[in-house]
Tab-separated table of C-alpha atoms in Angstrom:
chain	number	residue	atom	x	y	z
A	1	MET	CA	0.234	-0.361	0.176
A	2	ARG	CA	0.851	3.672	-1.187
A	3	ILE	CA	0.454	5.607	2.796
A	4	ALA	CA	1.120	9.256	2.809
A	5	ILE	CA	1.504	11.808	5.744
A	6	LEU	CA	1.020	15.430	6.266
A	7	ASP	CA	2.467	16.989	9.198
A	8	ASP	CA	5.123	19.126	9.539
A	9	ASP	CA	7.011	17.815	12.546
A	10	PRO	CA	10.003	16.320	11.710
A	11	LEU	CA	10.334	14.322	14.816
A	12	VAL	CA	6.541	12.838	14.257
A	13	GLN	CA	6.956	12.408	10.648
A	14	GLU	CA	9.961	9.631	11.392
A	15	ILE	CA	7.364	8.541	14.170
A	16	GLU	CA	4.817	7.969	11.759
A	17	ARG	CA	7.210	7.031	8.890
A	18	ALA	CA	8.962	3.980	10.941
A	19	ALA	CA	5.285	2.736	11.571
A	20	VAL	CA	4.198	2.432	8.367
A	21	GLU	CA	7.525	1.193	6.460
A	22	GLY	CA	7.257	-1.302	9.614
A	23	MET	CA	3.988	-2.628	8.580
A	24	GLY	CA	5.317	-3.251	5.059
A	25	HIS	CA	3.952	-0.183	3.047
A	26	SER	CA	5.662	2.721	0.744
A	27	CYS	CA	5.530	6.194	2.996
A	28	TYR	CA	5.232	9.826	1.598
A	29	VAL	CA	6.255	12.688	3.417
A	30	TYR	CA	4.270	16.435	3.220
A	31	SER	CA	4.671	19.232	4.894
A	32	ASP	CA	2.388	21.271	4.020
A	33	GLY	CA	-1.341	20.931	2.554
A	34	ALA	CA	-0.480	22.900	-0.551
A	35	SER	CA	2.328	20.412	-1.240
A	36	LEU	CA	0.224	16.967	-1.345
A	37	LEU	CA	-2.912	18.664	-3.019
A	38	LYS	CA	-0.520	19.434	-6.195
A	39	GLU	CA	0.954	16.053	-5.789
A	40	LEU	CA	-2.941	14.031	-5.846
A	41	ARG	CA	-3.659	15.865	-9.112
A	42	ARG	CA	-1.222	13.285	-10.641
A	43	GLN	CA	-0.825	10.618	-7.929
A	44	THR	CA	-2.728	8.150	-6.085
A	45	PHE	CA	-2.573	6.943	-2.120
A	46	ASP	CA	-4.435	4.675	-0.194
A	47	LEU	CA	-4.755	6.012	2.917
A	48	LEU	CA	-3.730	9.852	4.083
A	49	ILE	CA	-2.346	10.852	7.894
A	50	VAL	CA	-2.767	13.915	8.135
A	51	ASP	CA	-2.485	16.352	11.667
A	52	TRP	CA	-4.195	19.522	11.728
A	53	TYR	CA	-1.925	22.674	12.516
A	54	LEU	CA	-0.050	22.725	9.407
A	55	PRO	CA	1.845	25.878	7.706
A	56	ASP	CA	-0.416	27.279	5.326
A	57	MET	CA	-3.456	25.812	6.179
A	58	ASP	CA	-5.654	23.851	8.431
A	59	GLY	CA	-6.196	20.215	8.359
A	60	PRO	CA	-9.801	19.826	8.174
A	61	LYS	CA	-9.559	22.331	5.202
A	62	VAL	CA	-6.510	19.811	3.828
A	63	VAL	CA	-9.210	16.547	3.819
A	64	GLU	CA	-12.270	18.435	2.577
A	65	SER	CA	-9.814	19.962	-0.693
A	66	VAL	CA	-9.138	16.356	-0.342
A	67	ARG	CA	-12.253	15.010	-0.653
A	68	GLN	CA	-13.359	17.341	-3.306
A	69	GLY	CA	-10.814	15.701	-5.660
A	70	ILE	CA	-9.146	12.925	-6.746
A	71	GLY	CA	-8.852	11.403	-2.936
A	72	SER	CA	-12.340	11.371	-2.842
A	73	ASN	CA	-12.738	7.681	-1.570
A	74	MET	CA	-9.081	7.495	0.487
A	75	PRO	CA	-9.203	6.288	4.006
A	76	ILE	CA	-8.231	9.359	6.682
A	77	LEU	CA	-6.584	9.574	9.775
A	78	PHE	CA	-6.240	12.824	11.898
A	79	VAL	CA	-3.270	12.460	14.362
A	80	THR	CA	-3.428	15.724	15.970
A	81	ARG	CA	-3.171	17.631	19.624
A	82	ARG	CA	-5.953	18.391	19.150
A	83	ASP	CA	-8.583	16.205	21.532
A	84	THR	CA	-11.970	18.108	22.670
A	85	GLU	CA	-15.115	16.090	21.294
A	86	GLU	CA	-15.852	19.554	19.371
A	87	ASP	CA	-12.673	18.928	18.182
A	88	ILE	CA	-13.036	15.319	16.893
A	89	VAL	CA	-16.884	16.463	15.221
A	90	GLU	CA	-15.037	18.910	13.007
A	91	GLY	CA	-12.588	16.736	12.117
A	92	LEU	CA	-14.841	13.779	11.224
A	93	SER	CA	-17.185	16.179	9.878
A	94	SER	CA	-14.736	17.449	7.277
A	95	GLY	CA	-14.182	14.230	6.365
A	96	ALA	CA	-11.927	12.249	8.016
A	97	ASP	CA	-12.209	8.506	9.041
A	98	ASP	CA	-10.832	8.306	12.239
A	99	PHE	CA	-8.836	10.314	14.893
A	100	MET	CA	-6.145	9.828	17.370
A	101	THR	CA	-3.968	12.719	19.624
A	102	LYS	CA	-0.679	13.044	20.110
A	103	PRO	CA	1.483	12.234	21.390
A	104	VAL	CA	2.136	9.664	18.539
A	105	ARG	CA	1.474	5.958	20.341
A	106	VAL	CA	2.643	3.085	17.643
A	107	GLY	CA	0.538	0.578	18.471
A	108	GLU	CA	-2.088	2.614	18.042
A	109	LEU	CA	-1.120	4.124	15.052
A	110	VAL	CA	-0.764	0.564	13.656
A	111	ALA	CA	-4.069	-0.811	14.249
A	112	ARG	CA	-6.365	2.034	13.032
A	113	MET	CA	-4.251	1.890	10.020
A	114	SER	CA	-4.563	-1.783	9.219
A	115	ALA	CA	-8.451	-1.462	10.382
A	116	LEU	CA	-8.753	1.404	8.173
A	117	LEU	CA	-7.182	-0.524	5.203
A	118	ARG	CA	-9.211	-3.595	5.740
A	119	ARG	CA	-12.229	-1.955	5.487
A	120	ALA	CA	-11.672	0.515	2.547
A	121	TYR	CA	-10.128	-2.309	0.892
A	122	PRO	CA	-11.596	-5.580	1.940
A	123	ALA	CA	-10.261	-7.591	-1.744
A	124	THR	CA	-6.684	-7.762	-0.705
A	125	HIS	CA	-7.309	-9.988	2.282
A	126	SER	CA	-9.038	-13.018	0.439
A	127	ASP	CA	-7.462	-15.539	-1.189
A	128	GLU	CA	-10.430	-16.371	-3.471
A	129	LEU	CA	-11.964	-13.432	-5.425
A	130	HIS	CA	-15.137	-13.268	-7.777
A	131	PHE	CA	-15.454	-10.368	-10.367
A	132	GLY	CA	-18.020	-11.237	-12.610
A	133	ILE	CA	-17.138	-14.501	-14.692
A	134	TYR	CA	-13.398	-13.660	-13.223
A	135	ARG	CA	-12.577	-16.017	-10.738
A	136	PHE	CA	-9.247	-15.402	-8.644
A	137	ASN	CA	-7.279	-17.526	-6.484
A	138	THR	CA	-4.139	-14.964	-5.208
A	139	GLU	CA	-2.788	-18.395	-2.775
A	140	LYS	CA	-2.108	-20.197	-6.142
A	141	ARG	CA	-1.911	-16.988	-8.275
A	142	THR	CA	-4.343	-18.142	-11.218
A	143	LEU	CA	-7.123	-16.494	-12.466
A	144	GLU	CA	-10.071	-18.035	-14.478
A	145	VAL	CA	-12.676	-16.471	-17.323
A	146	ARG	CA	-15.720	-18.111	-17.206
A	147	GLY	CA	-14.296	-21.066	-15.993
A	148	GLN	CA	-11.117	-21.237	-18.122
A	149	PRO	CA	-7.664	-20.672	-17.087
A	150	ILE	CA	-6.267	-17.802	-18.593
A	151	ASP	CA	-2.193	-18.058	-19.375
A	152	LEU	CA	-0.610	-15.428	-17.217
A	153	LYS	CA	3.038	-14.153	-17.110
A	154	THR	CA	3.751	-13.098	-13.185
A	155	ARG	CA	3.196	-9.142	-13.617
A	156	GLU	CA	0.307	-9.411	-15.881
A	157	PHE	CA	-1.118	-11.444	-13.002
A	158	ASP	CA	0.102	-8.797	-10.742
A	159	LEU	CA	-1.434	-6.102	-12.851
A	160	ALA	CA	-4.670	-8.123	-13.136
A	161	LEU	CA	-5.262	-8.491	-9.469
A	162	PHE	CA	-4.104	-5.218	-8.594
A	163	MET	CA	-6.812	-3.407	-10.673
A	164	PHE	CA	-9.558	-5.807	-10.271
A	165	GLN	CA	-8.775	-5.731	-6.484
A	166	ASN	CA	-9.522	-1.725	-6.842
A	167	VAL	CA	-12.418	-1.699	-9.157
A	168	GLY	CA	-13.461	2.061	-9.079
A	169	ARG	CA	-10.393	3.286	-7.938
A	170	LEU	CA	-8.108	5.866	-10.052
A	171	LEU	CA	-4.841	4.373	-10.416
A	172	SER	CA	-1.579	6.905	-10.725
A	173	ARG	CA	0.782	5.408	-12.995
A	174	ASP	CA	3.149	5.804	-10.326
A	175	HIS	CA	0.535	3.601	-7.775
A	176	VAL	CA	0.825	1.056	-10.556
A	177	ARG	CA	3.878	0.556	-11.230
A	178	GLU	CA	5.556	0.409	-7.493
A	179	MET	CA	2.498	-2.290	-6.092
A	180	VAL	CA	3.066	-4.697	-9.086
A	181	TRP	CA	6.577	-3.886	-9.706
A	182	GLY	CA	8.004	-2.293	-6.817
A	183	GLN	CA	9.325	0.719	-5.659
A	184	LEU	CA	12.928	0.027	-6.772
A	185	PHE	CA	11.969	-0.835	-10.889
A	186	GLN	CA	11.841	2.098	-13.131
A	187	VAL	CA	8.888	1.056	-15.650
A	188	PRO	CA	9.260	3.249	-18.787
A	189	SER	CA	5.574	5.264	-18.850
A	190	ARG	CA	5.754	2.964	-22.956
A	191	SER	CA	5.932	-0.975	-21.223
A	192	LEU	CA	3.238	0.381	-18.466
A	193	ASP	CA	0.654	0.931	-21.823
A	194	THR	CA	1.817	-2.714	-23.676
A	195	HIS	CA	1.552	-4.535	-19.903
A	196	VAL	CA	-2.000	-2.962	-19.934
A	197	SER	CA	-3.569	-3.050	-23.688
A	198	ARG	CA	-2.089	-6.540	-23.509
A	199	LEU	CA	-4.106	-7.359	-20.468
A	200	ARG	CA	-7.397	-6.037	-21.950
A	201	ALA	CA	-6.705	-7.961	-25.277
A	202	LYS	CA	-6.127	-11.530	-23.019
A	203	LEU	CA	-8.989	-10.795	-19.862
A	204	ASP	CA	-11.240	-9.690	-23.182
A	205	LEU	CA	-11.961	-6.328	-20.729
A	206	THR	CA	-15.543	-5.100	-22.708
A	207	PRO	CA	-18.809	-3.833	-21.432
A	208	GLU	CA	-20.027	-7.366	-22.918
A	209	ASN	CA	-18.058	-9.283	-19.874
A	210	GLY	CA	-18.923	-6.702	-17.854
A	211	TYR	CA	-15.435	-4.535	-17.327
A	212	VAL	CA	-13.752	-1.935	-18.835
A	213	VAL	CA	-9.861	-0.300	-18.102
A	214	ASN	CA	-9.774	3.612	-19.141
A	215	ALA	CA	-6.705	5.405	-19.350
A	216	VAL	CA	-7.337	8.947	-17.409
A	217	TYR	CA	-4.636	11.699	-19.521
A	218	GLY	CA	-1.373	12.299	-17.242
A	219	VAL	CA	-2.902	10.318	-14.016
A	220	GLY	CA	-3.479	6.945	-14.865
A	221	TYR	CA	-5.696	4.260	-14.694
A	222	ARG	CA	-8.805	2.961	-13.636
A	223	LEU	CA	-10.877	-0.413	-13.910
A	224	GLU	CA	-14.505	0.327	-14.157
A	225	ALA	CA	-17.366	-2.114	-13.502
A	226	CYS	CA	-19.941	-1.663	-16.280
A	227	GLY	CA	-23.651	-3.307	-16.751
A	228	ASP	CA	-24.588	-5.875	-14.559
A	229	ALA	CA	-21.013	-7.036	-13.411
A	230	GLN	CA	-20.898	-8.028	-9.689
A	231	GLU	CA	-17.855	-8.685	-7.624
């Protein structure tokens, strides 16, 4: 998973980064709201941790802006020194999904992140996944379409699984590269486009089969359900 942290305190940044990376996730740190919002025009994340007090705007304003843009469905966790009932109500009303107070308690932070990720992305925690005519077995790493096995290379299977696990979500190119190839791999845009095109053909992703892949200019891809497709 890709997790973004918005906090201008270097010590808090390091504590939260260590917690995120200790869970095996990728971490991206921002010190002001404007930088994060600018990045969200071309990047996608799986979860956002946000502080209340920021150099340029309050956390609730950032959350409201995120909800109005590309991060409309991304789970958001407030981690802040604000701790009154009014603060919690305002934070959650702005669009956050959860709220915890500083000082940061790593065990609690990990537990809250895990709970948010489980609720937001339940398909990532199942061994067998059914999406209309498409059947994944994540343990055996197999995919069947209408009961017929599809021969996929390693990256093709990983790409197909990742996209189906995120049906309806806009995924940035960097997000796809990182989750399928890993952070250390530099995958050219043309190669990514080729993989997506090949997958579209191999899986016959068409409206008639319930799912289509759409490219979103300047950002990435979205696998969308259409017709009577059922997850």
